[in-house]
XYZ file of C-alpha atoms in Angstrom:
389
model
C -9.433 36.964 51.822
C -9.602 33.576 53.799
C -5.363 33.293 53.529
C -5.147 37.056 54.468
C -7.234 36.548 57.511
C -5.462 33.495 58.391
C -2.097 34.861 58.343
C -3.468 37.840 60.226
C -5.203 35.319 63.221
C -1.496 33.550 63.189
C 0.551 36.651 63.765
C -1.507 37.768 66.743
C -2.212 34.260 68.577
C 0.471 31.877 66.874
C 0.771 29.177 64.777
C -0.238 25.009 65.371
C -3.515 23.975 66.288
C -7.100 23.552 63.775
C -7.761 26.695 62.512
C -10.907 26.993 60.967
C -12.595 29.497 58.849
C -16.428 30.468 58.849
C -19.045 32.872 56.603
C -21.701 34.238 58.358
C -24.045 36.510 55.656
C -25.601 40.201 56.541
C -29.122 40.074 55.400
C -31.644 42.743 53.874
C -34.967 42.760 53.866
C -36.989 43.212 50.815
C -40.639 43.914 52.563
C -41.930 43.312 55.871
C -40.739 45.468 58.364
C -41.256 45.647 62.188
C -43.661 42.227 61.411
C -41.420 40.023 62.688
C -42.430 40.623 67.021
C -46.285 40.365 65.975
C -46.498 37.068 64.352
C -46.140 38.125 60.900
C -44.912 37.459 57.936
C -41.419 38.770 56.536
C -39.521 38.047 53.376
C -35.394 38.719 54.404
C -32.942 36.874 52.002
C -29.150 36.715 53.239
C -26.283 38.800 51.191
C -22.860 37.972 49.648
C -21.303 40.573 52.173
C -21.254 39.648 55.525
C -18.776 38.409 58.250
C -15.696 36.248 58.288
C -14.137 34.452 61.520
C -11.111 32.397 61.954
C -11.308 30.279 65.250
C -9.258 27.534 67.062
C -10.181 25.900 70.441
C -7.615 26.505 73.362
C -6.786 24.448 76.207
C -7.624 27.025 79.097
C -11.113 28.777 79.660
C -9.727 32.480 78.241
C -11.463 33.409 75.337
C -9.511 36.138 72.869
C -11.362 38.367 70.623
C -10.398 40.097 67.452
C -12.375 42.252 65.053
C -10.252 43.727 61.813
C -13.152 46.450 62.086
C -11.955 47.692 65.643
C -8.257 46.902 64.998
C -7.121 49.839 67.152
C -9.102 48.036 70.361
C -6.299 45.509 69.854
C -7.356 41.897 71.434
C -9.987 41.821 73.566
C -9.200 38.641 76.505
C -12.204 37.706 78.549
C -13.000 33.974 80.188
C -15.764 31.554 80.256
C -16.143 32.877 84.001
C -16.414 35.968 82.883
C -20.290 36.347 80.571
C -21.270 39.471 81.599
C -22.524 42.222 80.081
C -20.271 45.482 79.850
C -20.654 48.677 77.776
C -16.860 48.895 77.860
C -16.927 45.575 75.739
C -18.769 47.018 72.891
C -18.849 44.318 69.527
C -17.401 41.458 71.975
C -20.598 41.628 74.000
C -22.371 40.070 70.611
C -19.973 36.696 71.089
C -19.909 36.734 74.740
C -23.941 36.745 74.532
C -23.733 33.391 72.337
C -21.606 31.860 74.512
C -23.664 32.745 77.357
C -26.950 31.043 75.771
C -24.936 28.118 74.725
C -24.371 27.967 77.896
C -27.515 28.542 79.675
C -29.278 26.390 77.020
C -27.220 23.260 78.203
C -24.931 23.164 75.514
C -21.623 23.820 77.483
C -18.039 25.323 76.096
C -15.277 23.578 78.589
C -12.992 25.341 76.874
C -11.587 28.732 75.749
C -10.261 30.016 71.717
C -9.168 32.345 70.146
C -11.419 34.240 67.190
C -10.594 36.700 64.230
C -13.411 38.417 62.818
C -13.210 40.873 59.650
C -16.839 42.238 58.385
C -17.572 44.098 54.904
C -21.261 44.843 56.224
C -21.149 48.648 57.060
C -21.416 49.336 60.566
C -24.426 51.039 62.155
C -26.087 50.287 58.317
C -29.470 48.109 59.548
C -27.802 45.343 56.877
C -27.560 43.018 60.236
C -24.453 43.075 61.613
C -24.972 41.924 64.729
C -27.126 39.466 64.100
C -24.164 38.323 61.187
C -21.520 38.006 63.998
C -24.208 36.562 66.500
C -24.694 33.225 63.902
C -20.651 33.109 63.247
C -20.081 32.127 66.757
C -23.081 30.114 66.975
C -21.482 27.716 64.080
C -17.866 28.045 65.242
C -19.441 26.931 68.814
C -21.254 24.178 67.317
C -17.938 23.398 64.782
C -15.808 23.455 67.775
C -17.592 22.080 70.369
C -19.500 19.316 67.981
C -23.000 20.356 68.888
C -23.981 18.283 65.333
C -27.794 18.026 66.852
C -28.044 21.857 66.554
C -29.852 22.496 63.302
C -29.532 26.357 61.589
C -32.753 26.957 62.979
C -32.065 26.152 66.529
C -29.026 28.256 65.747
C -30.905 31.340 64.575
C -33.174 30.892 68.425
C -30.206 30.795 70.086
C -29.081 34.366 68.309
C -32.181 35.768 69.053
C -32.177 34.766 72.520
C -28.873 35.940 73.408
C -29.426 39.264 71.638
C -32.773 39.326 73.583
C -31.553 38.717 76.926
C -27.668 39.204 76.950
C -27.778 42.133 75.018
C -31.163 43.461 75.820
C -32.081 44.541 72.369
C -35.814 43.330 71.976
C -35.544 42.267 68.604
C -37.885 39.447 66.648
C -36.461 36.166 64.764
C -36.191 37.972 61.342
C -32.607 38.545 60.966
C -31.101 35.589 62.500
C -33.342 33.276 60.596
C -32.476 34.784 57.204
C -28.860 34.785 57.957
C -28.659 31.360 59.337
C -31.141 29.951 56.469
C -30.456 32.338 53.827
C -30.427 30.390 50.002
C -28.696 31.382 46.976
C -31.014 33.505 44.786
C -33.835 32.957 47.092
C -35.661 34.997 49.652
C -37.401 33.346 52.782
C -40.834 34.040 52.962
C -41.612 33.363 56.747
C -44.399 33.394 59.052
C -42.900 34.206 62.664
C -45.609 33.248 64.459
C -44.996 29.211 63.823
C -41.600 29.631 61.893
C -43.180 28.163 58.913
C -41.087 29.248 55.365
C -40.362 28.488 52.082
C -37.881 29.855 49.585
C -39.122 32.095 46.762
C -36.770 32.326 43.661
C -35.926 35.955 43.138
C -35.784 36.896 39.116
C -34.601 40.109 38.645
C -34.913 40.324 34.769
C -32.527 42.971 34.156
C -33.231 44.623 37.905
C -30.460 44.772 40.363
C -31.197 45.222 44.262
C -29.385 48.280 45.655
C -28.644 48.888 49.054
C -28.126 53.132 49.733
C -26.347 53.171 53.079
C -27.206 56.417 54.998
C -24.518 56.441 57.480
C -26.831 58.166 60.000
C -25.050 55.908 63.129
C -27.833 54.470 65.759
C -27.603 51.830 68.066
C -30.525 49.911 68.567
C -30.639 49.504 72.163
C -30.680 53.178 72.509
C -33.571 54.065 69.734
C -37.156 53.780 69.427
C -37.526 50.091 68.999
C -38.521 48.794 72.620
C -40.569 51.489 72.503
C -42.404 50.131 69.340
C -42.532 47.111 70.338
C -43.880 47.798 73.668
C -46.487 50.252 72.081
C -48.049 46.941 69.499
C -48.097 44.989 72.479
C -50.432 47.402 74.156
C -52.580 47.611 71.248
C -52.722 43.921 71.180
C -53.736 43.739 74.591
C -56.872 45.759 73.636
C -57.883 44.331 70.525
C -58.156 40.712 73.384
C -60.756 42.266 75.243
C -63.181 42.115 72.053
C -60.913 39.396 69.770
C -59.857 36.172 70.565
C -55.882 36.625 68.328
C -52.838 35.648 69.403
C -51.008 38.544 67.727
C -51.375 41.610 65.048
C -50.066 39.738 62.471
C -53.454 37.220 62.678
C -55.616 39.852 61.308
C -56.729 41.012 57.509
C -57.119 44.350 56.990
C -60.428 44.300 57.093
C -60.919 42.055 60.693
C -58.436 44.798 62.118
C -60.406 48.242 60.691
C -63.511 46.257 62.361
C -61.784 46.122 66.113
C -59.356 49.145 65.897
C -61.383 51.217 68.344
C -61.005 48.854 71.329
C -57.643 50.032 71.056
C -57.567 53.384 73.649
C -53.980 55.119 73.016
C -54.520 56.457 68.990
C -50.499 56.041 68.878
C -50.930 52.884 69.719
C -53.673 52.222 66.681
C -51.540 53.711 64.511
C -48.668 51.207 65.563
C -51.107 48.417 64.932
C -51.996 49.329 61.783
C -48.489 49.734 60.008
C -47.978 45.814 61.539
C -51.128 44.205 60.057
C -51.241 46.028 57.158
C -47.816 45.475 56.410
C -47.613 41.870 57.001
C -50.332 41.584 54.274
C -48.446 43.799 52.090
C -45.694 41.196 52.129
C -48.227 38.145 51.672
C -49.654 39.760 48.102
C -46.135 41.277 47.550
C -44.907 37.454 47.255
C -47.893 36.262 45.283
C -46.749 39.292 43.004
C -42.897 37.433 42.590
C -44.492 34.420 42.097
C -46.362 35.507 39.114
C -43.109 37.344 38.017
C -44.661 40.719 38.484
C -41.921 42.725 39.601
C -44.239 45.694 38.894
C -46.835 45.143 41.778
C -43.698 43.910 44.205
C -42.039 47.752 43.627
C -45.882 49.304 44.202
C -45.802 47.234 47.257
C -42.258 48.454 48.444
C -43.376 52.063 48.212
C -46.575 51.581 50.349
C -44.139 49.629 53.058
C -42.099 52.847 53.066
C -45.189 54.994 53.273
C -46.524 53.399 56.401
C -43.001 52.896 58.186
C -42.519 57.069 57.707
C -46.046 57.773 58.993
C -48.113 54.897 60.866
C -44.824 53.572 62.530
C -43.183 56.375 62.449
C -39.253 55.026 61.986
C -37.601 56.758 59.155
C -36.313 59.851 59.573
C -35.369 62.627 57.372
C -32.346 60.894 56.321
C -34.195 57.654 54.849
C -36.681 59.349 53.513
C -34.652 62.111 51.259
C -32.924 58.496 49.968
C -36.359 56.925 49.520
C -38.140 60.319 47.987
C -35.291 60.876 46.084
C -35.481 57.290 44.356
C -38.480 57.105 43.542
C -37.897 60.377 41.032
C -35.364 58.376 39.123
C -35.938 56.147 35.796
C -36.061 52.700 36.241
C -36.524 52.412 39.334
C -39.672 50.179 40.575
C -39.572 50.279 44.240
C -37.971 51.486 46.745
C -38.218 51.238 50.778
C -35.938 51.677 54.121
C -35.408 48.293 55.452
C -34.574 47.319 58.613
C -35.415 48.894 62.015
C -35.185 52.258 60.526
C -33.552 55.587 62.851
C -31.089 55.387 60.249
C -29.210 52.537 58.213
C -30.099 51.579 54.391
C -32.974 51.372 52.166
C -33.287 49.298 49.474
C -34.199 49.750 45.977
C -34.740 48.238 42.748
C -33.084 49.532 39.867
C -33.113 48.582 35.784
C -29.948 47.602 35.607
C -28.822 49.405 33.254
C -29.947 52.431 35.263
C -28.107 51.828 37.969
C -24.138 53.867 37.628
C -27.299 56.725 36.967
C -29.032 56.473 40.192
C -26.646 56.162 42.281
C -25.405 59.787 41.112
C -28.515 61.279 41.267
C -29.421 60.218 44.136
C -25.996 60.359 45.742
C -26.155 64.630 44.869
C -29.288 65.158 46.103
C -28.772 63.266 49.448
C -25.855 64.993 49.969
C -27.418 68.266 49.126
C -30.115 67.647 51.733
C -28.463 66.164 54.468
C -25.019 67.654 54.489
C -22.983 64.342 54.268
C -22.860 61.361 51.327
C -24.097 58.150 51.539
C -22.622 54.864 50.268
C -24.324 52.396 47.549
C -24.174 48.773 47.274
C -25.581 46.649 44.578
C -25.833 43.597 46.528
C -26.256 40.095 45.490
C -28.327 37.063 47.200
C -26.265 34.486 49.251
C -26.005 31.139 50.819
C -26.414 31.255 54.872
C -23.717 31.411 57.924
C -21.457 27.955 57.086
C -17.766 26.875 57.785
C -15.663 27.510 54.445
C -12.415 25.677 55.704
């Protein structure tokens, strides 16, 4: 792979120079959905697929962009004078935004390069691509550019900011954090109010984690997830006129069933719910891996799904024929869309040696229902976004 993509970065902007090579991971997220923007807890762990990038500083302020993915787009020239915005720009607008924030944040690039980028996440899947290709040029910035202060966590801000306010998708700290910190067989339990986390070992005696890719295309910015967020925030705002909290994800179930009627728009209480309940979902769901029980995590999956499809209202019919259909099959403890839902993945997991099984069977009846297949992954956990060479 890396000498393939090296050749490939050679023929289209020459030889000479240091050309460097970077791994930045896509990410799934095993429970804890939609906590992340109201101070709760998630527990993401980073994937062996992700996204590659070959880089080299220039000498001039251009900046040349490259994606394998959208080879027939050819390469994309912009400058450092040039960080705006475009639809036209499509996937470059993810780099441009990191450059921006670098940027903005005082850490300048005086210079232009050149960047290759090749991705095996699939596109549109809720696996994190973005947020993958947002952390690759936030290490080859601070590779290139020696930004050594710049820790993975400052890192992981910076993607979120420039996703936030370059690219206008309202997203929380989830993704980039797990991607920039992600561990080796380890998920990050992490409490996004403070940014407080520690790494849980993940055991899968004889389970594997599969990923069932729906191929329902959304794009973020366009769906339903401003809206959600916008909609917590308002039940927030009520819940302060009798509570003194910060945000949703301070509250037990029980402290939240005693305020929920402050809350005026019953959309909105519904929102609220699916955010505190969840986020203690994924507090007893990682008590339940520390004890080894994988039995109580899968129970705890299912509810997650439950509440996404009808307090939060974010799967679809497309998730939940994968997710419905799962569930019927043997050996299979728990299974849940991840991600912001509208389409993309869920996640499953499967005895392992039920696995070549349930991805038929679910494969036919997913195709049955919807009309068109969808693709399976049986993923494994990785380190976070590094330089490789």
């Amino acid at each position: 792979m890396q000498q393939q993509l090296v050749e490939k970065f050679q023929e289209l902007f020459g030889n000479g120079g240091d050309i460097r090579f970077y791994f930045s991971p896509g990410r799934v997220n095993l429970i804890g959905e939609h906590t992340d923007y109201n101070g709760g807890h998630v527990f993401p762990c980073a994937l062996t697929i992700g996204t590659y990038g070959v880089a080299r500083k220039r000498e001039d302020r251009k900046i040349r962009l490259y994606s394998e993915n959208f080879s027939k787009m050819g390469v994309i020239e912009t400058s450092l004078d040039d960080l705006v915005y475009r639809d036209s720009a499509g996937w470059t607008n993810y780099p441009k935004g990191i450059v921006w924030t670098f940027q903005k944040k005082g850490y300048p690039v005086e210079t232009g390069f050149d960047m290759l980028m090749y991705g095996n996440i699939p596109n549109g899947s809720g696996l994190s691509s973005s947020a993958s290709v947002e952390l690759l040029m936030g290490i080859i910035l601070k590779d290139l550019f020696g930004y050594e202060e710049l820790s993975m966590i400052n890192l992981a801000l910076i993607g979120q900011y420039g996703e936030n306010n370059f690219n206008g998708m309202n997203c929380g700290i989830m993704d980039q954090f797990a991607i920039a910190m992600g561990k080796k067989e380890h998920a990050i339990f992490l409490d996004t109010q403070n940014l407080q986390y520690e790494y849980a070992p993940i055991h899968m005696n004889g389970y594997k984690i599969v990923i069932a890719a729906s191929n329902k295309k959304r794009r973020l910015t366009d769906s339903k997830y401003n809206e959600r967020r916008a909609e917590c925030e308002e039940a927030l705002k009520d819940i302060q006129g009798v509570k003194n909290v910060q945000a949703l994800g301070e509250l037990t179930e029980e402290e939240f069933e005693q305020v929920k009627d402050a809350i005026k728009n019953p959309v909105c209480q519904k929102r609220a719910k699916h955010a505190v309940y969840e986020n203690q979902r994924t507090i007893k769901a990682v008590k339940a891996l520390k004890n080894n029980d994988l039995e109580t995590f899968g129970k705890l999956m299912n509810e997650s799904h439950v509440s996404l499809r009808d307090d939060y209202e974010v799967t679809g019919k497309e998730l939940d024929t994968l997710v419905e259909a799962a569930w019927k099959q043997g050996g299979v403890i728990g299974s849940r869309m991840t991600g912001a839902g509208f389409g993309g993945c869920t996640v499953s997991i499967v005895k392992e040696d039920a696995v070549d099984v349930f991805i038929k069977n679910v494969g036919e009846i997913y195709k049955k229902e919807i009309g068109y297949g969808a693709d399976f992954y049986v993923v494994e956990i990785g380190d976070g976004t590094r330089r490789i060479a």
